[in-house]
Short mmCIF file of C-alpha atoms and ligand atoms in Angstrom, two decimals:
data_model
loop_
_atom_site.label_atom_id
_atom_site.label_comp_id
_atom_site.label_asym_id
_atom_site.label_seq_id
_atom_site.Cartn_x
_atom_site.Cartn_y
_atom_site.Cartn_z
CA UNK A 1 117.63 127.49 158.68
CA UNK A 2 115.30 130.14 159.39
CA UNK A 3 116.69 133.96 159.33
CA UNK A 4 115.08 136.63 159.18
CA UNK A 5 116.42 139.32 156.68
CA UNK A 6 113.57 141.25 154.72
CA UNK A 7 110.39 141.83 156.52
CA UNK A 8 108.62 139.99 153.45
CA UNK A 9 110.39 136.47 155.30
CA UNK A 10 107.47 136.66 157.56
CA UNK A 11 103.81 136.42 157.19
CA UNK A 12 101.18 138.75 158.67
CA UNK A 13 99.80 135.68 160.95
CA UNK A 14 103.95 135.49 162.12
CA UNK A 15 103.77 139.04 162.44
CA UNK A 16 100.57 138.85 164.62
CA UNK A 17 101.97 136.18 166.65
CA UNK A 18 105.15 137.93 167.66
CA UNK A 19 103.07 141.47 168.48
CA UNK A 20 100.75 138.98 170.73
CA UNK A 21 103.75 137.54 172.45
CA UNK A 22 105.78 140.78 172.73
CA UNK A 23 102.31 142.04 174.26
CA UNK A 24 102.23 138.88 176.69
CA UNK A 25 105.95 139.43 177.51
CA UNK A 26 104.98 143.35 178.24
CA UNK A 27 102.37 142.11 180.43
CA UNK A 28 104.24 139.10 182.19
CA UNK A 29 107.70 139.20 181.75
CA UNK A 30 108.09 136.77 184.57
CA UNK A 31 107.26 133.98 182.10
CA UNK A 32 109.87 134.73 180.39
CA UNK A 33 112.63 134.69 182.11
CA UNK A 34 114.23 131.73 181.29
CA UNK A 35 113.37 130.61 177.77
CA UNK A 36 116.27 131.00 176.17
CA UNK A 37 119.07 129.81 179.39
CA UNK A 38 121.98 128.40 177.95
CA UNK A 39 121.85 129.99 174.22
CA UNK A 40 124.15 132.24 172.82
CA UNK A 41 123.34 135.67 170.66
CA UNK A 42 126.18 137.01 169.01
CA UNK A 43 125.88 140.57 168.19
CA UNK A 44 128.17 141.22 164.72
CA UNK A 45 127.67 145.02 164.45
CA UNK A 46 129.75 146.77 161.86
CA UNK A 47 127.54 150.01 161.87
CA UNK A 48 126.87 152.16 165.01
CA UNK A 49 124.04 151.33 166.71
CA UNK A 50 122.56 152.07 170.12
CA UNK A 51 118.99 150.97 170.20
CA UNK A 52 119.30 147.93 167.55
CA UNK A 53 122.47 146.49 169.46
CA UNK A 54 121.66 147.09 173.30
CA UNK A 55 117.52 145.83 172.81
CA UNK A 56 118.65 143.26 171.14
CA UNK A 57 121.29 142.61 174.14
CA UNK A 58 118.77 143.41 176.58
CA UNK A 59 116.33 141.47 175.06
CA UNK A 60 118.48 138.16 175.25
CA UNK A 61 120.07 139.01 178.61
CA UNK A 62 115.72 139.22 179.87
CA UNK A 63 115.18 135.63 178.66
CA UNK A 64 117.64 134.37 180.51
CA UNK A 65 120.64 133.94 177.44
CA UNK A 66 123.77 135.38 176.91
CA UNK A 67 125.20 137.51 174.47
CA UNK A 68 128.88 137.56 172.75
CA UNK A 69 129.86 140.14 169.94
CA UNK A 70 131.42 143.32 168.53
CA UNK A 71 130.07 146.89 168.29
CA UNK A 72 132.73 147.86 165.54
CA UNK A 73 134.05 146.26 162.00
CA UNK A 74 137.48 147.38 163.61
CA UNK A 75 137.49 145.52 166.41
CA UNK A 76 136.60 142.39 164.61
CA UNK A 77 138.15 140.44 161.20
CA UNK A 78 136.88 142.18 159.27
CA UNK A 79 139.62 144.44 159.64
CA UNK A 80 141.77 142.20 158.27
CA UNK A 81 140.07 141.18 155.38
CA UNK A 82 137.66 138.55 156.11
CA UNK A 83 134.82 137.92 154.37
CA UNK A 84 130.92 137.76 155.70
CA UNK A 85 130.69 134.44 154.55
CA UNK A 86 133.69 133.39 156.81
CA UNK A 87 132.55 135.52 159.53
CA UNK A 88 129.56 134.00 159.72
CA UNK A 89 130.33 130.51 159.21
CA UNK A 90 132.73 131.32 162.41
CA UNK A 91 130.16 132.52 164.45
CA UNK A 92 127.82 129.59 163.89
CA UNK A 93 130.77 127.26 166.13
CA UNK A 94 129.96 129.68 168.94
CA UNK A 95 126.98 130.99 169.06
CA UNK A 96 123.14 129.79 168.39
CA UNK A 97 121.98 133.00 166.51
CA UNK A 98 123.41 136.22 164.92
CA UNK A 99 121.74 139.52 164.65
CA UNK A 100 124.36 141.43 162.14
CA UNK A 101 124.01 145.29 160.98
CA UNK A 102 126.41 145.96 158.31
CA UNK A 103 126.69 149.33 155.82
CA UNK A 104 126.79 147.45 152.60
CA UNK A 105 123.11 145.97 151.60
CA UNK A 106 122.58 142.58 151.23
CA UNK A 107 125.66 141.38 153.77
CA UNK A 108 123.38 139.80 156.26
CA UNK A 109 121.46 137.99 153.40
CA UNK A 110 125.33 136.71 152.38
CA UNK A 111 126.01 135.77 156.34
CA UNK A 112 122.39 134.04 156.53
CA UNK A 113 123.38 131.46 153.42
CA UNK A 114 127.04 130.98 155.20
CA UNK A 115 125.60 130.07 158.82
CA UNK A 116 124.25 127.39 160.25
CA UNK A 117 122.51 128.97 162.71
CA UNK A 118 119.97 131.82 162.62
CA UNK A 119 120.88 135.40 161.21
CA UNK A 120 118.88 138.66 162.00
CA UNK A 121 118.98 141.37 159.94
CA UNK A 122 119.51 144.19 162.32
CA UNK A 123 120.22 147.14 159.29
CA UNK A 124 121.94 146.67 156.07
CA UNK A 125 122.59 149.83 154.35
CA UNK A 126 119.86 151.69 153.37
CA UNK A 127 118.39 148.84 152.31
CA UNK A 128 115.85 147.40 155.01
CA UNK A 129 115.97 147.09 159.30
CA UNK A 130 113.00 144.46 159.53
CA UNK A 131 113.14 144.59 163.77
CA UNK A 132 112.73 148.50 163.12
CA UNK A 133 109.65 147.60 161.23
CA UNK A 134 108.58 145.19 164.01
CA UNK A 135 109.29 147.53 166.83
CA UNK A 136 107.02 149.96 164.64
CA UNK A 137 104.00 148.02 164.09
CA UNK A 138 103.63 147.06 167.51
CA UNK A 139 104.10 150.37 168.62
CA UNK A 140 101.62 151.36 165.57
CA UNK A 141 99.13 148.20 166.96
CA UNK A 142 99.93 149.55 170.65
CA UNK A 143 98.81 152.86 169.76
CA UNK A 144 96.40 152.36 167.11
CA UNK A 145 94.94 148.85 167.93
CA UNK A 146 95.11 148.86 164.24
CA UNK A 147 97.31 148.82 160.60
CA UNK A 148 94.11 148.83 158.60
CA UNK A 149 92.72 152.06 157.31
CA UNK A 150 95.69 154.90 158.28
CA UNK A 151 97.03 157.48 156.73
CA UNK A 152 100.50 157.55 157.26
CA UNK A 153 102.79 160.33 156.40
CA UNK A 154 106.89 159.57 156.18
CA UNK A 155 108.81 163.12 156.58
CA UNK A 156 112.12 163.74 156.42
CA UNK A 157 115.35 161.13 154.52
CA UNK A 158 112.87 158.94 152.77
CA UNK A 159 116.12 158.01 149.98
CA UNK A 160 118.63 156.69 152.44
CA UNK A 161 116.43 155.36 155.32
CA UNK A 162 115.93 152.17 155.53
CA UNK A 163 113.32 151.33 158.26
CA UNK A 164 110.59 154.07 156.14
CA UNK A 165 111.15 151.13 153.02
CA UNK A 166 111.41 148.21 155.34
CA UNK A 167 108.11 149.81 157.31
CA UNK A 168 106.35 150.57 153.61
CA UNK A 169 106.84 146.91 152.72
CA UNK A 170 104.84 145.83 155.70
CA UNK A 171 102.01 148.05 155.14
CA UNK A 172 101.34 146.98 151.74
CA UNK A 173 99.60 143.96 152.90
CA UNK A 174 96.84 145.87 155.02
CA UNK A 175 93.88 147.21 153.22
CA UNK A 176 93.34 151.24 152.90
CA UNK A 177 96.65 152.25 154.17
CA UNK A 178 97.58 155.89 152.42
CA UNK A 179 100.63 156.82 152.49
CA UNK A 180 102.00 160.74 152.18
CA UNK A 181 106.06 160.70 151.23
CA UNK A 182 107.12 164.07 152.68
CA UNK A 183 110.81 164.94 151.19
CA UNK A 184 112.58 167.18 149.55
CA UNK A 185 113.20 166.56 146.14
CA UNK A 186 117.01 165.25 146.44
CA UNK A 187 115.49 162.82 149.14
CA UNK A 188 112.41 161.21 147.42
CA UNK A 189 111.31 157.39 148.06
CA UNK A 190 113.40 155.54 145.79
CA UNK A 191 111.59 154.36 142.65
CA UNK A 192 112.35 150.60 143.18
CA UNK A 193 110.65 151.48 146.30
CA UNK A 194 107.35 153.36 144.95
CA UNK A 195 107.27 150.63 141.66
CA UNK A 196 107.52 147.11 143.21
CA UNK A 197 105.96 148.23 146.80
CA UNK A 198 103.30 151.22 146.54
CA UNK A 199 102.23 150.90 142.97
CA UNK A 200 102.47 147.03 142.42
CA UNK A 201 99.92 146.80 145.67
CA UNK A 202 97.99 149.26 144.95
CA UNK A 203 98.43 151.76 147.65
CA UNK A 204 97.31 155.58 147.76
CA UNK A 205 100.39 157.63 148.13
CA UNK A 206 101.08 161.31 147.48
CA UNK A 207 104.39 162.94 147.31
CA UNK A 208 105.01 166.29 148.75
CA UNK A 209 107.73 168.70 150.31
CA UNK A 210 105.03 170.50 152.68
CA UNK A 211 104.53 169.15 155.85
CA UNK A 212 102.11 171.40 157.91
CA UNK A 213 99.93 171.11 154.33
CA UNK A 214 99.94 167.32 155.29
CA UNK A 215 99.49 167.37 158.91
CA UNK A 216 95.62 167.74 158.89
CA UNK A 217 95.42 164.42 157.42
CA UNK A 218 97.50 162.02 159.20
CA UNK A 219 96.93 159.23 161.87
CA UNK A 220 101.00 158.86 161.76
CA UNK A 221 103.55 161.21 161.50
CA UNK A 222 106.85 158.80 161.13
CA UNK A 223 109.78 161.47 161.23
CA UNK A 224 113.36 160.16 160.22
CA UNK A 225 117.03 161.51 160.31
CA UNK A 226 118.55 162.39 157.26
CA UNK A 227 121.33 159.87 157.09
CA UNK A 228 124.58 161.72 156.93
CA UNK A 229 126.73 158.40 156.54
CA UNK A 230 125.10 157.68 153.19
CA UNK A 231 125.48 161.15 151.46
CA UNK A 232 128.34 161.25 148.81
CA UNK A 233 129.72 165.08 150.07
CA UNK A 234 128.93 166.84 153.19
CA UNK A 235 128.08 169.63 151.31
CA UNK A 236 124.99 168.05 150.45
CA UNK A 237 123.91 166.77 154.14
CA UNK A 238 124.53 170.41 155.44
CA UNK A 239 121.94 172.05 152.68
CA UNK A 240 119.47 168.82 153.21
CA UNK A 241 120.01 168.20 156.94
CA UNK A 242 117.52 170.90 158.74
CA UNK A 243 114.82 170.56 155.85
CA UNK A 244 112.18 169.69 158.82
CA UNK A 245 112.35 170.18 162.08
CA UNK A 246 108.96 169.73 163.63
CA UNK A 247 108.43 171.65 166.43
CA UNK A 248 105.02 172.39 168.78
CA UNK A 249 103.66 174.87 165.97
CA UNK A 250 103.81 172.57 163.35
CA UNK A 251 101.42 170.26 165.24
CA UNK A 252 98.54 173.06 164.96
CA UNK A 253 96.62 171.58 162.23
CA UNK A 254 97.21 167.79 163.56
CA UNK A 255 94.38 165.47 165.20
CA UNK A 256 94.05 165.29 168.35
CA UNK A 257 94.96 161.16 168.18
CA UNK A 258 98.06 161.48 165.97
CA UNK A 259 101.13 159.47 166.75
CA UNK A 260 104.22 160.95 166.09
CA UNK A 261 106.81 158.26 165.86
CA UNK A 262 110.76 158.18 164.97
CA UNK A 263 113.17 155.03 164.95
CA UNK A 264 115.65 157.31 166.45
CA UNK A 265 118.77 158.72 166.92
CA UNK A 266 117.25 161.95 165.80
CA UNK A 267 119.47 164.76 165.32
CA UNK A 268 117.14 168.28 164.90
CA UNK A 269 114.42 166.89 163.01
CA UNK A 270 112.15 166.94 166.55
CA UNK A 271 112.19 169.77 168.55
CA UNK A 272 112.85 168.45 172.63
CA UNK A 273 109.17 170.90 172.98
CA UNK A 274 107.77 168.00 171.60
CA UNK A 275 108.81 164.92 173.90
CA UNK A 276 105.93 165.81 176.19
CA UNK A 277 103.32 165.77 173.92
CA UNK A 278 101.03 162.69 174.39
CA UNK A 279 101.22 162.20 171.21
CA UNK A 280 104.74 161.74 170.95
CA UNK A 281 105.44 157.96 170.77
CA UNK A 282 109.64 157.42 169.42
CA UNK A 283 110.83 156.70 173.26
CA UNK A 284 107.85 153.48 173.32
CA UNK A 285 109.25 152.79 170.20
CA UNK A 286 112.54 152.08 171.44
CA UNK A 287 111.10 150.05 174.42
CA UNK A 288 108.95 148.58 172.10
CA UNK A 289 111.79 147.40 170.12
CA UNK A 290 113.40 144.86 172.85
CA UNK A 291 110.04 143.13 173.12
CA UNK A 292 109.22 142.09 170.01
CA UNK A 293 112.99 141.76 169.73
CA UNK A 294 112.55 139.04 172.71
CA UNK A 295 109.26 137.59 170.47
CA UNK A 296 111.78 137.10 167.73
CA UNK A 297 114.81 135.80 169.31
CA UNK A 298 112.50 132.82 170.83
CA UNK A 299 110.77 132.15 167.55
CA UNK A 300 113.88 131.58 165.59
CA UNK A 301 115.57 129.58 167.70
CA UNK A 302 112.49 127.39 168.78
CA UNK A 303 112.19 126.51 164.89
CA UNK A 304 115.92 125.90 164.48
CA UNK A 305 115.61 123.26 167.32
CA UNK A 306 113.01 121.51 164.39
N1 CP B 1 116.59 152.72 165.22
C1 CP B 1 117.85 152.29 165.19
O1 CP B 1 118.21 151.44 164.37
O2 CP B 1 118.70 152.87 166.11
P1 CP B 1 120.22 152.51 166.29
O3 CP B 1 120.95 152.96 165.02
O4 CP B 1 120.67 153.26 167.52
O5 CP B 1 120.34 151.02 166.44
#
């Protein structure tokens, strides 16, 4: 059964192929609009989520489906005790795909092996959120029309957040993509990260804790929220929490055609000044993000009916 739980499960043509359809679904949604009538997404959130859970909602509700699940562990099982593997071997008797966010890594990987239907990984930890990463390369293709030759700088929780590792991972298989990590020092890439993504492919990176020094340079500025849930003491998140907050002066040195993205929520890390600027592209991301999220849904279960 096909799932999709590392961004690595699909190849670049895949990838292409959803961004085209997502881009034919933008353009005629009409055709659409009854694809999936009659199947079931179950929605097995044991994180918060607003964008991940409600595109993904919206997304089946717009091709005609329906949609069954829980927003909280607490309202589910879980609570009780029961495993992922049981959850999801539950689920498969009602429903014809699962997209699951869970805090500890590698629990939708367990639920995907359990089920007999599809599973989604919709954010596991601060592992990997592979929809992020295809909500951000069609918004990068969108805005861009490319993912060769950019220079992408990542600002902000680059440790905990998972969509700047699961977005990395995609970029490693375009050619001439340079990437500047912009962190403090407690928040650095990981080195599992840098080791078996960056350097095993080859790719430029620099690491830095300036951002306006970086600014000049990029074609991307992906901001992210540093992830309070993961810290160990909130001692720690208070120091770390307002190390960047970009705000209209900051963009001084920047090119004219930058895109300043964000998977959102954001907290302070983008001043409100900036949600005017052209340039500014983190609310297309999250419309983005129930497109592509409609590209997927139809993909999996087309190849499950195999
Ligand atoms: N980008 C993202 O995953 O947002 P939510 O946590 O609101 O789903």
């Amino acid at each position: 059964m096909r799932s999709l739980i590392d961004i690595l499960d699909l190849t670049v043509e895949e990838i292409n192929e959803l961004i085209d359809t997502a881009n034919d679904i933008i353009a005629n949604p009409k055709k659409y609009s009854e694809k999936c009538r009659g199947k079931k997404l179950a929605t097995l959130f044991f994180e918060p989520s607003t964008r991940t859970r409600l595109s993904f909602e919206a997304a089946m509700y717009e091709l005609g489906g329906s949609v069954m699940g829980f927003s909280e562990a607490q309202s589910s099982s879980a609570a009780k005790g029961e495993s992922v593997a049981d959850t999801a071997k539950t689920i498969s008797c009602y429903a014809d795909i699962i997209a699951m966010r869970h805090p500890k890594e590698g629990a939708p990987y367990v639920a995907s092996i359990n089920a007999t239907i599809p599973v989604i990984n919709a954010g596991d930890g601060g592992h990997n959120h592979p929809t992020q990463t295809l909500t951000d390369l069609l918004t990068i293709k969108r805005e861009k029309g490319r993912f060769d030759n950019l220079t992408i700088g990542f600002c902000g929780d680059l440790k905990f957040g998972r969509t700047v590792h699961s977005l990395i991972t995609a970029l490693s298989r375009y050619n001439n993509i340079k990437v500047v990590l912009i962190s403090p020092a407690e928040l650095r890439l990981p080195s599992y990260v840098k080791k078996d993504v960056l350097e095993k492919n080859n790719m430029e990176y620099v690491e830095t804790t300036d951002l306006e020094s970086a600014m000049p340079d990029l074609d991307i500025l992906y901001m992210t929220r540093v992830q309070r849930e993961r810290f160990f003491n909130e001692e720690d998140y208070l120091r770390l929490k307002d190390s960047y907050i970009l705000e209209p002066q900051k963009l001084k040195g920047a090119k004219a055609d930058l895109s300043i993205m964000h998977p959102l929520p954001r907290v302070n890390e983008i001043s409100v000044a900036i949600d005017d600027d052209p340039r500014a592209c983190y609310f297309k991301q999250v419309l983005n993000g129930k497109f592509i999220r409609m590209a997927l849904i139809m993909k999996l279960l087309e190849e499950a009916q195999k």
